[in-house]
XYZ file of N, CA and C in Angstrom:
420
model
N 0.844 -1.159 0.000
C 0.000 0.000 0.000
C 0.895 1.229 0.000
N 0.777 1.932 -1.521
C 1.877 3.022 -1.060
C 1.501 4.620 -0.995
N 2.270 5.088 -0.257
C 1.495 6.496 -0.345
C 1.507 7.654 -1.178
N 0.338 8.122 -1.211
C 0.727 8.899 -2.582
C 0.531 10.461 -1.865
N 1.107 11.378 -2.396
C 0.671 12.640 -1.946
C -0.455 13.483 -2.997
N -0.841 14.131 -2.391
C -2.238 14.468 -2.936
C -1.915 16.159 -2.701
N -1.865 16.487 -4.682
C -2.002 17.604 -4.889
C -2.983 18.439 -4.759
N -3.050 19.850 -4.057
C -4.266 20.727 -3.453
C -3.799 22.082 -4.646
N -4.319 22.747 -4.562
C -4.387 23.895 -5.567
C -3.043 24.735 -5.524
N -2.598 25.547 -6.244
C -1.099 25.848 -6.243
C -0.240 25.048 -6.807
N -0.341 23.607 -6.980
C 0.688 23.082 -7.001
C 1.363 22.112 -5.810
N 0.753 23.004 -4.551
C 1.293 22.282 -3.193
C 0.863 20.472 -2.924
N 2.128 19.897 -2.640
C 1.807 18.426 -2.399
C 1.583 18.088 -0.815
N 0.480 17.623 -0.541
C 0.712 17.462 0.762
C 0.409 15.927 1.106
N 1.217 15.400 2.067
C 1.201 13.790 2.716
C -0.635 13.545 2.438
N -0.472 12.279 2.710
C -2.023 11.709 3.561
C -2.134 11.489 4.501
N -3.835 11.864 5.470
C -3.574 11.951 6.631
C -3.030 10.578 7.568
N -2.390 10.826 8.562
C -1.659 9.480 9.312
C -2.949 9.290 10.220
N -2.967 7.706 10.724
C -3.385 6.801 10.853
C -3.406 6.954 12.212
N -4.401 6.508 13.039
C -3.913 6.389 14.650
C -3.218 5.568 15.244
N -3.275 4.567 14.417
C -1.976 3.653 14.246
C -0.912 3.859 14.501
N -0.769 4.576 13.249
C 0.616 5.189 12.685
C 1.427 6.009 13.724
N 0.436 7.322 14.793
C 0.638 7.277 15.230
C 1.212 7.300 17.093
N 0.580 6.204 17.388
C 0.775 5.394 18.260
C 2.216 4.808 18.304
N 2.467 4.258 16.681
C 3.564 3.335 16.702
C 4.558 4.523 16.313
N 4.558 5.543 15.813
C 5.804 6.732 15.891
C 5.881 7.429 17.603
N 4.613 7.415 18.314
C 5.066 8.165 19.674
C 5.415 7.044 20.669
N 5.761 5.238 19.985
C 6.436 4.203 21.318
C 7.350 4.693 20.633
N 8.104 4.505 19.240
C 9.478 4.552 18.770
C 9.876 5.939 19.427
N 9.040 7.015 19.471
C 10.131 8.428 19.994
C 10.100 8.180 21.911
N 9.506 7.514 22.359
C 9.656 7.005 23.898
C 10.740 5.580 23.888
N 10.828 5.127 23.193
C 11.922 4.127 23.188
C 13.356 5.164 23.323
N 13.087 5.730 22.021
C 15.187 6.036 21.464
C 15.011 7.148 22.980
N 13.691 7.917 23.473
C 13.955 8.613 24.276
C 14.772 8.143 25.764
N 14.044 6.578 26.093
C 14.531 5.725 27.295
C 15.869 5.412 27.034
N 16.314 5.466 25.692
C 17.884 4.886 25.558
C 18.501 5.823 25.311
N 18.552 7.221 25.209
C 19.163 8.286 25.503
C 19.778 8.241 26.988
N 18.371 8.481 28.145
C 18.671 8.232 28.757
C 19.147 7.200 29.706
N 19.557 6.505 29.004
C 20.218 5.059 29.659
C 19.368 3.871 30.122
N 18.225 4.145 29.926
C 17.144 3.464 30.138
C 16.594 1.817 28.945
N 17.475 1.586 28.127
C 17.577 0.809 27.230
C 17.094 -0.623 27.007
N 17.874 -0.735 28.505
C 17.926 -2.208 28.738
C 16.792 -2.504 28.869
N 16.310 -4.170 28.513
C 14.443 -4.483 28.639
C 15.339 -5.585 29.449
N 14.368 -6.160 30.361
C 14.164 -7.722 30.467
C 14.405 -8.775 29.778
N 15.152 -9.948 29.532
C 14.758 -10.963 28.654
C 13.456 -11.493 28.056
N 12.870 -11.587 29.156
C 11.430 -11.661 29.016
C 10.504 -10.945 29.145
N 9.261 -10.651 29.693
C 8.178 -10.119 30.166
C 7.958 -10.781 31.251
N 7.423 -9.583 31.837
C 7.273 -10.067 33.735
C 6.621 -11.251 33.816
N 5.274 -11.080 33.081
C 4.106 -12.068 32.503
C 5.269 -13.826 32.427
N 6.209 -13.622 31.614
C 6.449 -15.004 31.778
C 7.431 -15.994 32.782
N 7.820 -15.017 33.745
C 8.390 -15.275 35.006
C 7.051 -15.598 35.829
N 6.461 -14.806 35.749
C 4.893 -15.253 36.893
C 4.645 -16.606 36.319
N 4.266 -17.363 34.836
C 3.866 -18.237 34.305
C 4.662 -19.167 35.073
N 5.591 -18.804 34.745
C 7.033 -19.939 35.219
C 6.938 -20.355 36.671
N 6.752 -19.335 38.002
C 6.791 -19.650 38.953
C 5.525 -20.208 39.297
N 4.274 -19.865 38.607
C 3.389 -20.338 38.864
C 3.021 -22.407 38.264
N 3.652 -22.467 37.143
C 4.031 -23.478 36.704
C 4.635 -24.443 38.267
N 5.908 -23.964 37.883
C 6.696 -24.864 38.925
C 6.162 -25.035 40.458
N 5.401 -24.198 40.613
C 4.696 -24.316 42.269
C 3.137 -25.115 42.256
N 3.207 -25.062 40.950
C 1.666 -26.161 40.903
C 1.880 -27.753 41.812
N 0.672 -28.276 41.760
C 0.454 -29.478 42.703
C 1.308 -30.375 41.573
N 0.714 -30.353 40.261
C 0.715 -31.690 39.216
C 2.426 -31.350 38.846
N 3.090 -30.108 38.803
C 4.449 -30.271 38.239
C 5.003 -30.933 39.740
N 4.736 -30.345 40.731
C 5.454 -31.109 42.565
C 5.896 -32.861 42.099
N 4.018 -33.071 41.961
C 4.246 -34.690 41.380
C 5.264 -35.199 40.584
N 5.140 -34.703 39.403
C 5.830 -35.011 38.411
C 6.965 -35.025 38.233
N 7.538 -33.641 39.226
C 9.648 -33.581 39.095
C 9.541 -34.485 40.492
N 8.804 -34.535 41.375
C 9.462 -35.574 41.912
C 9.056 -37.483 41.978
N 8.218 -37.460 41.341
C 8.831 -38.648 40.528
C 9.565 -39.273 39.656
N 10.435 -38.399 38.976
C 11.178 -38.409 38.156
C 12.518 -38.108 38.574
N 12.614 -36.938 39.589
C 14.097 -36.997 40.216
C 14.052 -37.634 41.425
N 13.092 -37.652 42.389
C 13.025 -37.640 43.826
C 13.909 -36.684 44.547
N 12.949 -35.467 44.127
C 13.419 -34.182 44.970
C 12.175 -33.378 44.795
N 12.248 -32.611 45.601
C 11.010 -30.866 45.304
C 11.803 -29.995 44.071
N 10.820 -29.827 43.502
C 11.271 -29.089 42.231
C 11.900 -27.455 43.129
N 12.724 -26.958 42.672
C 13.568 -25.769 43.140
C 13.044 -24.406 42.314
N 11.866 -23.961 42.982
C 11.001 -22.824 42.580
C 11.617 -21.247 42.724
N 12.062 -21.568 43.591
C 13.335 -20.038 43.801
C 13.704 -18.810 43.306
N 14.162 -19.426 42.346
C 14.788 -18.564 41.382
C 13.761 -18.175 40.150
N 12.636 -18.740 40.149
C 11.392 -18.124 39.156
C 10.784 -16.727 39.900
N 10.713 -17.110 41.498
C 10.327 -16.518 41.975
C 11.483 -15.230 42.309
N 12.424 -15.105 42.668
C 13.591 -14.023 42.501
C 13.589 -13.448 41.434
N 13.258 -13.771 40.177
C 13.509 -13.633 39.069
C 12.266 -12.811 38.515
N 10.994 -13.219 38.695
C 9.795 -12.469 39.162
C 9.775 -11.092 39.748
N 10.856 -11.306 41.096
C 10.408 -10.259 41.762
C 11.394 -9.076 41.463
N 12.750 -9.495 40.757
C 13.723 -8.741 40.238
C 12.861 -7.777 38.906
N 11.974 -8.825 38.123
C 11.549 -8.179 37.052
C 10.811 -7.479 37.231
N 10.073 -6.576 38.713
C 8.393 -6.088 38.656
C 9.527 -5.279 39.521
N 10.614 -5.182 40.093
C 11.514 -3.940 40.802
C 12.000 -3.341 39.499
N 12.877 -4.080 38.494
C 12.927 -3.549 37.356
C 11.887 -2.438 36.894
N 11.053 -2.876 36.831
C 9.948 -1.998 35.862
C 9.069 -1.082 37.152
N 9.039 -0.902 37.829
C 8.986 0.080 39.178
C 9.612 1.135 39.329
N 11.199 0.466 39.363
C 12.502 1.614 40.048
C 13.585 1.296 38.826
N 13.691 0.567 38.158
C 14.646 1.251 37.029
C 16.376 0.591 37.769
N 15.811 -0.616 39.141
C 16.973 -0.666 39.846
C 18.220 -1.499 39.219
N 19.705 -1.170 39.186
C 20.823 -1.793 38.822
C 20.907 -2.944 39.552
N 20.255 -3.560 40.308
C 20.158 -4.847 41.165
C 19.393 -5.629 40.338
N 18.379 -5.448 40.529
C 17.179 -6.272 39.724
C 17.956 -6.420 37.879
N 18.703 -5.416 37.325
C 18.597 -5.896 36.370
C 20.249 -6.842 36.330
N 21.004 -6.449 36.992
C 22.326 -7.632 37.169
C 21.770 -8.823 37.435
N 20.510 -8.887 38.608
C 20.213 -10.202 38.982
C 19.668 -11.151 37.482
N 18.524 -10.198 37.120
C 18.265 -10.826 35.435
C 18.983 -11.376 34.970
N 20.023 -10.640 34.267
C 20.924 -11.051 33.528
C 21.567 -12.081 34.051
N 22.233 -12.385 35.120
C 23.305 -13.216 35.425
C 22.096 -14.511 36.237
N 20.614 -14.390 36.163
C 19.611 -15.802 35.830
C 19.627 -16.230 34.334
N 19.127 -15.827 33.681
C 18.966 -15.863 32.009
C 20.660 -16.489 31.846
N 21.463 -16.032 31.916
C 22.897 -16.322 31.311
C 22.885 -18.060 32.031
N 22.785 -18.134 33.386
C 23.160 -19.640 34.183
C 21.907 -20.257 33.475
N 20.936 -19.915 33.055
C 19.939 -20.992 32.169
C 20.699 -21.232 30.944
N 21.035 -20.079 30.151
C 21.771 -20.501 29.162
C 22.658 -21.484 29.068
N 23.867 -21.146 29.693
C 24.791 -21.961 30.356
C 24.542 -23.669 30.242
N 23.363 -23.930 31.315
C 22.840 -25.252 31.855
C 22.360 -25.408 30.521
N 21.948 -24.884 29.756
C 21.049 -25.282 28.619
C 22.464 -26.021 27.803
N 23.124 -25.281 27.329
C 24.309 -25.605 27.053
C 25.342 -26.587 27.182
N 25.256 -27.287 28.323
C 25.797 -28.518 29.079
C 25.680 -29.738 28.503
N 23.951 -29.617 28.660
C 23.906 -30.874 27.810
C 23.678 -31.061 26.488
N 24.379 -32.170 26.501
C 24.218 -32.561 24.835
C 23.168 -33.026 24.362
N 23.309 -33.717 23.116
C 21.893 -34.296 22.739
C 22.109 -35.636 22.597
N 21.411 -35.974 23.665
C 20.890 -37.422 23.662
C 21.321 -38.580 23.034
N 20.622 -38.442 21.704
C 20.646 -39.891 21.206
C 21.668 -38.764 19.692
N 22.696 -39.651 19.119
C 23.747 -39.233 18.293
C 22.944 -39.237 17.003
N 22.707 -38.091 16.202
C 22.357 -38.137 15.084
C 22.788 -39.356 14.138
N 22.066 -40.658 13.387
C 22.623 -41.236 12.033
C 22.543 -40.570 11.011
N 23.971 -41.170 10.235
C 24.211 -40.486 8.883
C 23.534 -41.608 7.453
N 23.230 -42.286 8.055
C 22.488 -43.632 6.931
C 21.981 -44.524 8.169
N 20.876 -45.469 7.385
C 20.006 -46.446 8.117
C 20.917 -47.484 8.905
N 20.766 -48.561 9.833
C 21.630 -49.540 10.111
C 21.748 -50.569 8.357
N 22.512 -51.046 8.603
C 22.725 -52.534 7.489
C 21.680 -53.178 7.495
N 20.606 -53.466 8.657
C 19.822 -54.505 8.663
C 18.548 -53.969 9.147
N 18.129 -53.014 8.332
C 17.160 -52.237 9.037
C 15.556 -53.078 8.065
N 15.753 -53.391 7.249
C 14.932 -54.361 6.312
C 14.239 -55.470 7.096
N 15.353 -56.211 7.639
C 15.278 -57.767 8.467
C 13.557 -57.635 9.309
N 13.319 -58.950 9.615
C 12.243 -58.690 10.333
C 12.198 -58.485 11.713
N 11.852 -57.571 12.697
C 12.146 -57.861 14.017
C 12.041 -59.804 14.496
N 12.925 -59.740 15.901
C 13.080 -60.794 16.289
C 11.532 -60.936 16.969
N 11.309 -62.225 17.189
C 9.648 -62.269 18.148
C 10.312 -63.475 18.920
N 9.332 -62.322 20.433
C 9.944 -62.996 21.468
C 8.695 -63.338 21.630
N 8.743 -64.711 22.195
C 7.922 -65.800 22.825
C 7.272 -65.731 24.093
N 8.145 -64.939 24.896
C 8.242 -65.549 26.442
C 6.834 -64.621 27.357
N 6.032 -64.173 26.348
C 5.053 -63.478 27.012
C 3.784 -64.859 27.632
């Protein structure tokens, strides 16, 4: 959709009128570059919204069950919740605490994410005997 300007008498070209849209989305962009002028730049990794999800997740009854049948331990809710509360001081007070703490959570997820490998080793071709018929076991 492109814009055309629309000649008025004289000769004079003038724009078409902007959109409320339009702007809306020009007065976040001049409050953005304005927050990063003033040093204000930095966002969250996430949205507060998905730290609450998270802690609320992990503190449920059915995930309790579930990590600890699988590890035999209490799932370690903690740090969703620090991480939560770092992000809603963030967006409050603008504090250099809350946002070091962010960062250096997000980075040790990374990290851990990082650790492990993957599982089962990619194949580069089928086995030799992938045709054959399975073996049948009897002993049921």
């Amino acid at each position: 959709m492109g814009e055309e300007l629309v000649v008025r008498s004289r000769g004079s070209l003038v724009p078409p009128p902007i959109s409320h849209a339009a702007v809306r989305g020009l007065r976040r962009r001049v409050r953005q570059s304005r927050d990063m002028a003033e040093g204000g730049g930095w966002q969250p990794p996430r949205p507060c919204e998905a730290y609450r999800a998270e802690w609320e997740l992990c503190s449920s009854a059915g995930h309790f069950l579930r990590h600890y049948y699988v590890h035999g331990e209490r799932p370690a809710c903690g740090q969703w919740r620090r991480d939560l509360d770092s992000c809603r001081e963030w967006e409050e007070r603008r504090s250099a605490e809350a946002q070091r703490s962010l960062r250096e959570s997000e980075q040790a997820r990374v990290r851990a994410a990082r650790k492990h490998g993957l599982v089962w080793a990619p194949r580069q071709s089928p086995p030799a005997d992938w045709h054959l018929p399975l073996p049948q076991d009897n002993d049921w």
